[in-house]
Amino acid sequence: MAVTKFLILLALTVGCTLAIKLPQNPEPNPEPLKWWQQEIIYQVYPRSHQDSDGDGVGDLAGIQSRLDHFTDLGVGAVWISPIYKSPMKDFGYDISNFTDIEPQFGTLESFKNLSSALKERNIKLIMDFVPNHSSNEHPWFNMSINREEIYDDFYVWKDPSGVNSSTGEPLPPNNWISVFGGSAWTYVEAREQFYLHQFTPEQPDLNYENPEVTKAILAAIKFWLDLGVDGFRVDAVPHLFDKPRPLWTQPVDPNRPPTALPSDWAYYQHLYTYNLPGVFEVLAKFRELLDIYTWADGIERVMFVEAGVPTLDLLFEYYGTKEKPIAHFPFNFEFINRVKSGFNGTNIADVVDEWFTKMPEGMWANWLVGNHDNNRVASRFSPDTGIVDAFNALVLLLPGNAVTYYGEEIGMKNANISWEDTVDPPGCSAGPDRYQQFSRDPERTPMHWNDDKNAGFSTANKTWLPMHPDYPEVNVEAQINTTGASHIKVYKQLSALRATDVWRYGSMESQAPDGGALFGFSRIYNGKGFICLFNFVDEVKTINIPQEFEDIPQNATVYSTSVGFEPETAIGSSVRTDNLVIGARHSIILEF
Ligand code: NOJ
Ligand code: MG
């Protein structure tokens, strides 16, 4: 597969930073990229994208009315967070019918309309699929409580470990804690047993030791494939298997964060509920089903998995092997997990270089910097939003998939959400003193389209989450119409560069010059190319590029700069590469 099938050559450069060089795809016939490798994947959070019916919640007709935005950005695939029927306890990640649409979002008809409108524009549709759990309002759960045939064992049921001597209440089977805090077990009087839920109590875990569960879930996947979807983002896959027999106690994690309480997930190691071998067997079955569709017409149906495992070695197991592939890719959370406030070029180089060095041969990278579970990139490090352009350039121009979370193209920030307005379950379960540490509401506020009421998102008097108050300045229309620079203009420049042979087939060399203050990577194909340079520190820096990177000519053209770039440098102007000045926390892209 393109670049990554070649040998990775490691070279030592200035200082102690490891640099990396990936060769270009060979002439005369570079291996063409598959659709899913080259298209930008844009994550839509449906509640927050566009409301069409004035109820303050986004919906499918709303998404359909905003397709021009995708085309304008050069987005080739949209991943929509769950739109299935749901009581919305975890805002769609609690599904009560895997083969129907949530009425708040629309109907199967509106889904089909959206799907064909996307097809007309040649934009692929990726569903978010949540196989680990259902809603407690799914009919399967009720039938399981009643021990109806087949469904008796659909969920993970266990007897109490005893009774509380003072209250007489049944005690949970063991010490397992839910990801969102508190016991992972809830008692059901009617069955006189506890069921396991690794997320909220309203999200009972399906029992994949029961082959009937796999069958039922495969049938749901088939339902959407038959409706023409192009693939799935598969949720929380390391949680799929649990080993509750003989009800082992999870040990306390010696490396737990100092602020973690015994009721927090982070307090323990999750040896019996996380990343067990059975996970891969189930996922391989999902993949086999997708491949049947792929083989039938030659268009890949894809599977991207969300696996928050602690090391790259563990993560890369989710690719599977060439003989037995599993995911097309596991999401790369390295920019989120490993790049912290005060970072510099070395930290970025470490992430980039380690990924390419360790990624198994023949596999394809992916880059992202945000999603609906993480602080927005514009708020994560500093109020300085030049960082938005830098990360969009990394995500869009490194070799691999690019995943953009809605609003990143305009530099949307986290909103300050009060305790009263907090709706996210981990925030609510943490209580008024600690909710800000856990709540994901701040990064989920509605999209900013323009400076009308509610940023053009909804005509409602109250939107499901409050709007970020900066929308009159930070919005799509304002950033497109300004005569000056803007994040969305930069994004569109980056996206255009991604659609070139240099991006598709070019070599890649990364370096962290100036003792790691800077980071840069070049992409070159048959002598033509571009170089992205980032100054992540608080000082102005000057760089002699040809001294640091191979095959860079003496003169180059400025292709794009971060918003407010200093010193003032016109796009399209010619610059000498041996003496380039980059202002503090700015980035620039040169073409040659
Ligand atoms: C991961 C999803 O990204 C998150 O939003 C959700 O709450 C959990 N899985 C549970 O489905
Ligand atoms: Mg609506």
XYZ file of C-alpha atoms and ligand atoms in Angstrom:
604
model
C 0.000 0.000 0.000
C 1.673 3.134 -1.299
C 4.349 4.626 0.867
C 4.194 2.266 3.798
C 4.961 -0.882 1.881
C 8.522 0.260 1.513
C 11.361 -0.098 3.915
C 11.439 2.531 6.580
C 14.848 4.089 6.775
C 15.806 5.650 10.017
C 18.418 8.369 10.031
C 19.937 10.219 12.949
C 19.983 13.987 12.645
C 21.043 16.978 14.665
C 20.754 16.568 18.404
C 19.226 13.380 19.716
C 16.022 13.512 17.683
C 15.194 10.535 15.529
C 14.107 11.508 12.051
C 12.299 9.377 9.584
C 12.374 8.999 5.831
C 9.782 7.104 3.794
C 10.625 6.750 0.070
C 8.250 7.813 -2.684
C 6.021 5.294 -4.408
C 8.083 3.986 -7.360
C 7.740 5.048 -10.947
C 6.452 4.333 -13.533
C 3.336 2.887 -11.903
C 2.652 4.117 -8.402
C 0.155 1.934 -6.604
C -3.132 3.867 -6.685
C -4.634 4.740 -3.326
C -7.981 3.282 -2.313
C -10.841 5.725 -1.737
C -10.657 5.373 2.038
C -6.925 6.078 2.082
C -7.134 9.395 0.327
C -10.466 10.936 1.282
C -10.702 13.260 4.272
C -13.063 11.717 6.818
C -15.208 14.348 8.542
C -16.864 13.416 11.835
C -20.402 14.716 12.177
C -21.877 14.761 15.666
C -25.508 14.676 14.526
C -27.061 16.428 17.533
C -24.805 19.411 16.862
C -24.503 19.678 13.101
C -27.702 21.311 11.835
C -31.246 21.331 13.198
C -33.929 21.337 10.470
C -37.098 21.250 12.588
C -36.412 23.804 15.303
C -36.293 21.417 18.278
C -32.762 22.488 19.212
C -31.277 19.110 18.229
C -29.493 18.457 14.940
C -31.001 15.905 12.558
C -30.512 14.047 9.257
C -32.411 16.578 7.115
C -30.158 19.208 8.711
C -27.018 17.323 7.702
C -28.414 16.979 4.181
C -28.944 20.734 3.962
C -25.235 21.300 4.673
C -23.647 19.073 2.042
C -22.121 22.067 0.242
C -19.854 22.522 3.232
C -18.323 19.057 2.745
C -17.818 19.652 -0.957
C -16.306 23.045 -0.251
C -13.807 21.557 2.207
C -12.924 18.684 -0.120
C -14.243 16.121 2.348
C -14.771 12.712 0.711
C -16.302 10.710 3.563
C -18.478 11.502 6.546
C -18.574 9.458 9.711
C -21.800 10.174 11.569
C -21.900 9.456 15.310
C -24.811 7.081 16.162
C -28.219 7.900 14.664
C -30.006 4.672 15.661
C -33.102 4.604 17.838
C -31.947 5.570 21.306
C -33.236 6.858 24.643
C -30.165 9.178 24.462
C -28.758 8.345 27.883
C -25.314 8.432 26.233
C -26.513 10.559 23.310
C -26.918 7.740 20.829
C -24.252 5.348 22.100
C -27.138 3.544 23.864
C -29.051 1.864 21.043
C -32.563 0.452 21.474
C -32.927 -0.680 17.858
C -29.842 -1.391 15.736
C -31.828 -1.250 12.489
C -33.896 1.897 12.848
C -33.325 5.649 13.014
C -33.904 7.724 16.153
C -37.075 9.859 15.576
C -35.257 12.976 16.861
C -32.919 12.548 13.881
C -35.500 11.455 11.298
C -36.729 8.218 9.753
C -35.319 5.441 7.592
C -36.668 7.490 4.692
C -34.646 10.554 5.697
C -31.626 8.278 6.120
C -32.072 6.945 2.578
C -32.440 10.504 1.268
C -29.249 11.603 2.960
C -27.439 8.514 1.778
C -28.393 9.070 -1.883
C -27.626 12.794 -1.686
C -24.143 11.898 -0.430
C -23.715 9.312 -3.198
C -24.664 11.916 -5.811
C -21.770 14.010 -4.557
C -19.483 11.018 -4.373
C -19.135 11.363 -0.605
C -18.878 8.078 1.316
C -21.011 7.391 4.373
C -19.564 5.736 7.459
C -21.894 4.697 10.257
C -20.852 4.667 13.886
C -21.540 1.155 15.126
C -21.756 0.243 18.817
C -21.523 -3.530 19.267
C -20.361 -3.658 22.899
C -23.684 -2.778 24.471
C -27.291 -1.962 23.726
C -29.675 0.319 25.549
C -31.519 -1.176 28.507
C -34.617 -0.263 26.476
C -33.662 -2.641 23.674
C -36.293 -5.439 23.529
C -33.428 -7.966 23.838
C -32.721 -6.737 27.333
C -36.251 -7.178 28.518
C -36.386 -10.661 27.020
C -33.100 -11.406 28.741
C -34.447 -10.276 32.118
C -37.326 -12.681 31.547
C -34.924 -15.467 30.571
C -36.617 -15.959 27.224
C -35.028 -18.561 24.997
C -31.964 -17.355 23.044
C -32.006 -14.038 24.951
C -31.430 -15.501 28.446
C -27.689 -15.275 27.909
C -27.588 -12.179 25.667
C -26.121 -10.027 28.436
C -23.620 -10.726 31.233
C -25.659 -11.781 34.261
C -24.127 -12.738 37.625
C -25.376 -13.566 41.096
C -24.795 -11.148 43.965
C -21.653 -11.788 45.990
C -23.671 -11.507 49.217
C -25.936 -9.048 50.996
C -25.122 -5.834 52.767
C -25.535 -6.746 56.472
C -27.023 -3.395 57.452
C -29.268 -2.598 54.441
C -29.987 -6.149 53.310
C -29.267 -5.071 49.734
C -27.541 -7.459 47.330
C -23.820 -6.808 46.847
C -22.323 -6.632 43.327
C -20.456 -9.709 42.067
C -17.027 -8.000 42.253
C -15.166 -4.666 42.234
C -15.485 -3.881 38.525
C -15.963 -0.180 37.824
C -17.653 1.414 34.823
C -15.691 3.684 32.481
C -18.020 6.486 33.570
C -17.459 5.847 37.312
C -19.246 3.734 39.937
C -19.903 -0.010 39.942
C -20.150 -1.727 36.552
C -22.946 -3.909 37.958
C -26.630 -3.103 38.385
C -29.134 -5.368 40.148
C -32.404 -6.425 38.545
C -34.973 -7.531 41.077
C -37.007 -9.527 38.537
C -34.042 -11.776 37.714
C -32.370 -11.561 41.138
C -29.069 -10.987 39.370
C -26.679 -8.192 38.441
C -25.873 -7.300 34.821
C -22.584 -5.879 33.617
C -22.374 -2.405 32.061
C -18.950 -1.001 31.266
C -20.503 2.407 30.552
C -23.769 3.811 32.014
C -26.269 1.467 33.750
C -28.505 2.116 30.734
C -25.899 0.452 28.472
C -25.860 -3.262 29.386
C -22.898 -5.135 27.847
C -23.807 -7.736 25.243
C -22.382 -11.183 25.946
C -20.137 -12.191 23.037
C -19.480 -15.592 24.579
C -22.930 -16.340 23.240
C -22.653 -16.942 19.447
C -26.261 -15.805 19.041
C -25.160 -12.280 19.981
C -22.559 -12.213 17.213
C -25.197 -13.455 14.768
C -27.676 -10.761 15.781
C -25.061 -8.016 15.481
C -23.856 -9.299 12.094
C -27.469 -9.153 10.898
C -27.605 -5.480 11.925
C -24.349 -4.737 10.074
C -25.756 -6.482 6.997
C -28.913 -4.359 7.207
C -26.886 -1.144 6.764
C -24.572 -2.610 4.133
C -27.650 -3.551 2.105
C -28.767 0.069 2.363
C -25.479 1.058 0.755
C -23.292 2.383 3.587
C -19.565 2.399 2.891
C -18.304 1.270 6.262
C -18.299 1.564 10.018
C -16.468 3.271 12.828
C -16.711 0.578 15.496
C -17.073 1.807 19.061
C -15.212 0.715 22.195
C -13.935 -2.574 20.743
C -11.532 -3.560 23.565
C -14.569 -3.881 25.829
C -16.276 -6.570 23.739
C -15.134 -9.492 25.865
C -15.262 -9.925 29.636
C -14.137 -12.788 31.805
C -16.465 -12.729 34.763
C -15.835 -16.346 35.710
C -14.628 -16.870 38.372
C -15.313 -13.198 39.065
C -11.785 -12.012 39.537
C -11.110 -8.758 41.328
C -9.416 -6.123 39.158
C -6.169 -4.969 40.819
C -5.581 -1.331 41.730
C -3.376 0.341 39.090
C -0.013 1.258 40.641
C 0.296 4.036 38.016
C -3.171 5.505 38.543
C -3.486 9.312 38.332
C -3.115 10.912 41.788
C -6.612 12.453 41.527
C -8.348 9.113 40.828
C -10.873 7.907 43.423
C -11.696 4.224 44.083
C -14.991 4.784 42.247
C -13.133 5.942 39.083
C -12.266 3.641 36.184
C -8.706 4.982 36.121
C -8.102 3.624 39.635
C -7.820 0.004 38.452
C -6.196 -2.230 35.916
C -8.813 -3.860 33.709
C -7.297 -7.273 33.215
C -10.574 -9.145 32.865
C -12.675 -6.718 30.870
C -10.292 -5.121 28.399
C -8.557 -6.154 25.185
C -9.045 -9.911 25.643
C -8.274 -12.256 22.707
C -11.956 -12.934 21.933
C -12.277 -9.319 20.736
C -10.229 -10.108 17.638
C -12.322 -13.158 16.768
C -15.518 -11.094 16.800
C -13.991 -8.251 14.790
C -12.598 -10.684 12.220
C -16.182 -11.888 11.642
C -17.328 -8.283 11.088
C -14.499 -7.821 8.610
C -15.352 -11.019 6.728
C -18.871 -9.746 6.196
C -17.613 -6.373 4.920
C -15.208 -8.124 2.563
C -18.019 -10.111 0.977
C -19.556 -6.793 -0.098
C -16.166 -5.455 -1.193
C -15.466 -8.488 -3.340
C -18.887 -8.307 -4.972
C -18.319 -4.897 -6.597
C -14.695 -3.994 -5.896
C -15.536 -0.978 -3.718
C -14.069 -1.349 -0.225
C -16.438 -1.404 2.723
C -14.276 -0.224 5.580
C -13.933 -0.769 9.297
C -12.179 1.762 11.522
C -12.008 0.763 15.177
C -11.869 2.789 18.351
C -9.421 1.053 20.693
C -7.930 3.165 23.471
C -5.209 0.655 24.391
C -2.059 1.838 26.180
C 0.687 1.002 23.646
C 1.126 1.116 19.878
C 2.104 -2.551 19.860
C -1.285 -3.439 21.325
C -3.064 -0.985 19.042
C -1.440 -2.352 15.906
C -2.863 -5.818 16.625
C -6.153 -4.319 15.465
C -4.838 -4.107 11.911
C -4.701 -7.909 11.929
C -2.358 -9.418 9.351
C -2.277 -9.458 5.546
C -3.674 -12.990 5.646
C -6.309 -12.182 8.231
C -6.989 -8.427 8.173
C -9.153 -6.929 10.886
C -9.554 -3.145 10.882
C -8.581 -0.950 7.937
C -7.149 1.119 10.751
C -7.419 1.589 14.496
C -7.823 5.313 15.289
C -4.553 7.034 16.112
C -5.037 8.986 19.365
C -1.337 9.799 19.781
C -1.686 13.555 19.150
C -4.363 13.618 21.835
C -2.724 11.341 24.387
C 0.945 12.221 24.062
C 1.070 15.886 23.089
C 0.585 17.994 26.194
C 0.761 21.703 27.023
C 4.293 23.043 26.578
C 5.108 20.516 23.835
C 7.734 21.162 21.194
C 8.838 19.745 17.838
C 10.488 16.721 19.428
C 7.183 15.617 20.962
C 5.506 15.762 17.568
C 8.437 13.978 15.906
C 8.261 11.210 18.516
C 4.608 10.575 17.727
C 5.032 10.680 13.949
C 8.249 8.664 13.826
C 7.126 5.995 16.252
C 3.914 5.405 14.327
C 5.696 4.889 11.015
C 8.501 2.858 12.540
C 6.219 0.419 14.322
C 3.257 0.226 11.942
C 3.163 -3.270 10.381
C 4.207 -3.476 6.732
C 1.441 -2.921 4.221
C -0.796 -1.023 6.652
C -1.992 2.572 6.392
C -1.598 5.368 8.954
C -4.269 7.797 10.150
C -4.137 11.146 11.932
C -6.608 13.054 14.058
C -6.512 15.598 16.819
C -10.017 15.631 18.265
C -13.378 13.925 18.565
C -16.555 14.018 20.634
C -14.735 12.562 23.667
C -11.830 15.006 23.890
C -11.176 18.683 24.501
C -11.111 20.697 21.319
C -7.644 21.289 19.923
C -8.151 25.079 19.948
C -8.577 24.952 23.758
C -6.236 22.160 24.693
C -2.925 23.973 24.775
C -3.384 27.725 24.921
C -5.838 30.392 23.803
C -3.533 30.860 20.821
C -5.435 29.454 17.852
C -2.454 29.422 15.420
C -2.174 25.878 16.731
C -5.393 24.995 14.883
C -3.743 25.503 11.493
C -0.643 23.596 12.566
C -2.624 20.542 13.618
C -4.869 20.670 10.557
C -1.688 20.612 8.446
C -0.285 17.638 10.360
C -3.552 15.720 10.125
C -4.204 16.481 6.464
C -0.725 16.270 4.992
C 1.162 13.465 6.753
C 0.839 10.194 4.829
C -2.351 8.440 5.946
C -6.024 9.079 6.588
C -7.112 12.460 7.873
C -10.008 12.629 10.311
C -11.519 16.044 11.065
C -13.932 16.568 13.954
C -16.650 19.069 12.995
C -15.642 22.645 13.802
C -11.896 22.010 13.613
C -11.888 23.672 10.198
C -12.900 26.969 11.845
C -11.045 26.527 15.140
C -14.084 26.023 17.392
C -13.211 26.016 21.085
C -14.525 24.181 24.134
C -17.507 25.950 25.693
C -17.816 26.638 29.392
C -20.812 24.542 30.429
C -22.321 25.112 33.880
C -23.235 22.219 36.174
C -26.927 23.028 35.537
C -26.464 22.667 31.769
C -24.328 19.519 32.030
C -25.928 16.496 30.349
C -23.036 14.136 29.604
C -23.252 11.000 31.804
C -19.625 10.909 33.062
C -19.957 14.613 33.955
C -23.258 14.055 35.748
C -21.981 11.014 37.630
C -18.877 12.931 38.831
C -21.061 15.525 40.617
C -20.909 19.347 40.780
C -17.341 19.515 42.151
C -15.636 17.259 39.625
C -17.882 17.347 36.514
C -15.516 19.557 34.520
C -12.821 16.916 34.731
C -15.075 14.323 33.069
C -17.808 16.024 31.046
C -17.570 15.893 27.242
C -20.247 18.561 26.744
C -17.720 21.398 26.158
C -16.491 19.854 22.881
C -19.989 18.927 21.650
C -21.678 22.333 21.350
C -23.490 23.085 18.069
C -21.651 23.985 14.876
C -21.136 27.650 14.000
C -22.420 28.341 10.479
C -22.957 32.110 10.594
C -23.733 34.972 12.996
C -27.542 34.510 12.977
C -29.432 33.253 16.019
C -27.708 30.101 17.356
C -25.048 30.475 14.675
C -27.557 29.324 12.048
C -27.653 25.903 13.721
C -31.249 26.083 14.970
C -34.212 28.418 15.277
C -35.040 27.009 18.745
C -34.991 29.231 21.810
C -32.900 26.659 23.625
C -30.418 24.373 21.895
C -29.631 20.974 23.469
C -26.289 22.354 24.661
C -25.640 26.086 24.901
C -23.907 27.741 21.950
C -20.294 28.816 22.382
C -20.548 32.602 22.823
C -17.769 33.350 20.314
C -19.875 32.234 17.314
C -20.471 35.771 15.977
C -16.731 35.896 15.142
C -15.843 32.216 14.797
C -18.143 30.842 12.083
C -18.003 29.366 8.592
C -19.543 32.324 6.757
C -17.366 34.961 8.422
C -14.202 32.964 7.779
C -15.075 32.407 4.132
C -16.106 36.018 3.512
C -13.261 37.767 5.297
C -10.749 39.478 3.050
C -8.037 38.422 5.494
C -6.704 35.039 6.526
C -8.869 32.439 8.314
C -8.688 28.865 9.551
C -11.160 27.636 6.962
C -9.166 29.207 4.138
C -6.059 27.454 5.399
C -8.012 24.185 5.691
C -9.115 24.421 2.066
C -5.539 25.062 0.938
C -4.393 21.982 2.848
C -7.178 19.883 1.437
C -6.254 20.918 -2.119
C -2.658 19.873 -1.510
C -3.842 16.484 -0.316
C -5.427 15.903 -3.711
C -2.072 15.990 -5.539
C 0.324 13.226 -6.583
C 2.939 14.720 -4.271
C 0.706 13.985 -1.298
C -0.476 10.623 -2.682
C 2.817 9.151 -3.768
C 5.511 11.433 -2.410
C 8.342 10.550 -0.056
C 8.189 11.830 3.508
C 11.054 13.109 5.612
C 10.466 14.421 9.108
C 12.905 16.329 11.316
C 12.778 18.228 14.594
C 15.420 20.953 13.964
C 16.775 23.571 16.356
C 17.173 21.134 19.216
C 13.554 20.077 18.810
C 11.958 23.536 18.962
C 10.770 23.102 15.375
C 9.144 20.253 13.544
C 8.880 19.807 9.816
C 8.148 17.267 7.148
C 8.713 17.335 3.417
C 6.819 15.407 0.755
C 8.544 15.043 -2.612
C 7.486 13.248 -5.794
C 9.694 13.226 -8.858
C 11.491 16.384 -7.745
C 8.355 18.406 -7.012
C 7.151 18.826 -3.479
C 6.196 20.785 -0.418
C 7.503 21.191 3.077
C 5.490 21.979 6.227
C 7.388 23.740 9.009
C 6.134 24.324 12.527
C 7.546 26.506 15.274
C 5.941 25.265 18.478
C 7.936 27.387 20.949
C 7.543 30.903 22.228
C 10.453 32.451 20.279
C 10.962 33.537 16.699
C 13.121 30.973 14.870
C 15.220 31.040 11.720
C 15.855 27.860 9.796
C 18.219 26.855 7.024
C 15.978 24.234 5.454
C 18.385 22.580 2.963
C 20.794 22.014 5.820
C 18.153 20.047 7.745
C 16.160 18.297 4.986
C 17.254 16.483 1.843
C 16.507 17.651 -1.709
C 15.187 21.128 -0.879
C 15.971 23.802 -3.526
C 17.311 27.267 -2.691
C 14.072 29.013 -3.558
C 10.483 28.055 -2.871
C 6.990 29.566 -3.066
C 4.869 30.266 0.008
C 1.816 28.001 -0.307
C 0.068 28.630 2.998
C 0.741 30.097 6.443
C -1.000 29.885 9.804
C -3.457 32.710 10.469
C -1.644 35.892 11.610
C 1.740 34.530 10.482
C 4.731 36.583 11.504
C 6.762 38.041 9.875
C 4.124 39.059 7.356
C 4.633 36.781 4.337
C 2.424 36.850 1.250
C 1.001 33.622 -0.143
C 2.553 33.034 -3.551
C 5.697 35.005 -2.770
C 9.093 33.529 -3.437
C 11.449 32.952 -0.485
C 14.986 31.730 0.045
C 14.965 28.435 1.916
C 18.304 28.891 3.683
C 17.147 31.717 5.923
C 13.447 31.328 6.673
C 11.990 33.139 9.688
C 9.007 31.602 11.505
C 7.236 33.535 14.262
C 6.482 32.013 17.651
C 3.840 29.244 17.458
C 3.354 29.640 13.711
C 3.536 27.321 10.749
C 4.228 27.688 7.049
C 4.069 25.501 3.953
C 6.428 26.043 1.029
C 6.075 24.550 -2.440
C 8.862 23.819 -4.891
C -16.814 5.534 22.979
C -17.579 6.673 22.398
O -16.720 7.449 21.594
C -18.146 7.448 23.565
O -18.688 8.673 23.164
C -19.183 6.576 24.239
O -19.667 7.233 25.381
C -18.575 5.235 24.664
N -17.735 4.658 23.641
C -19.668 4.235 24.977
O -20.303 3.809 23.824
Mg -33.986 18.738 15.038
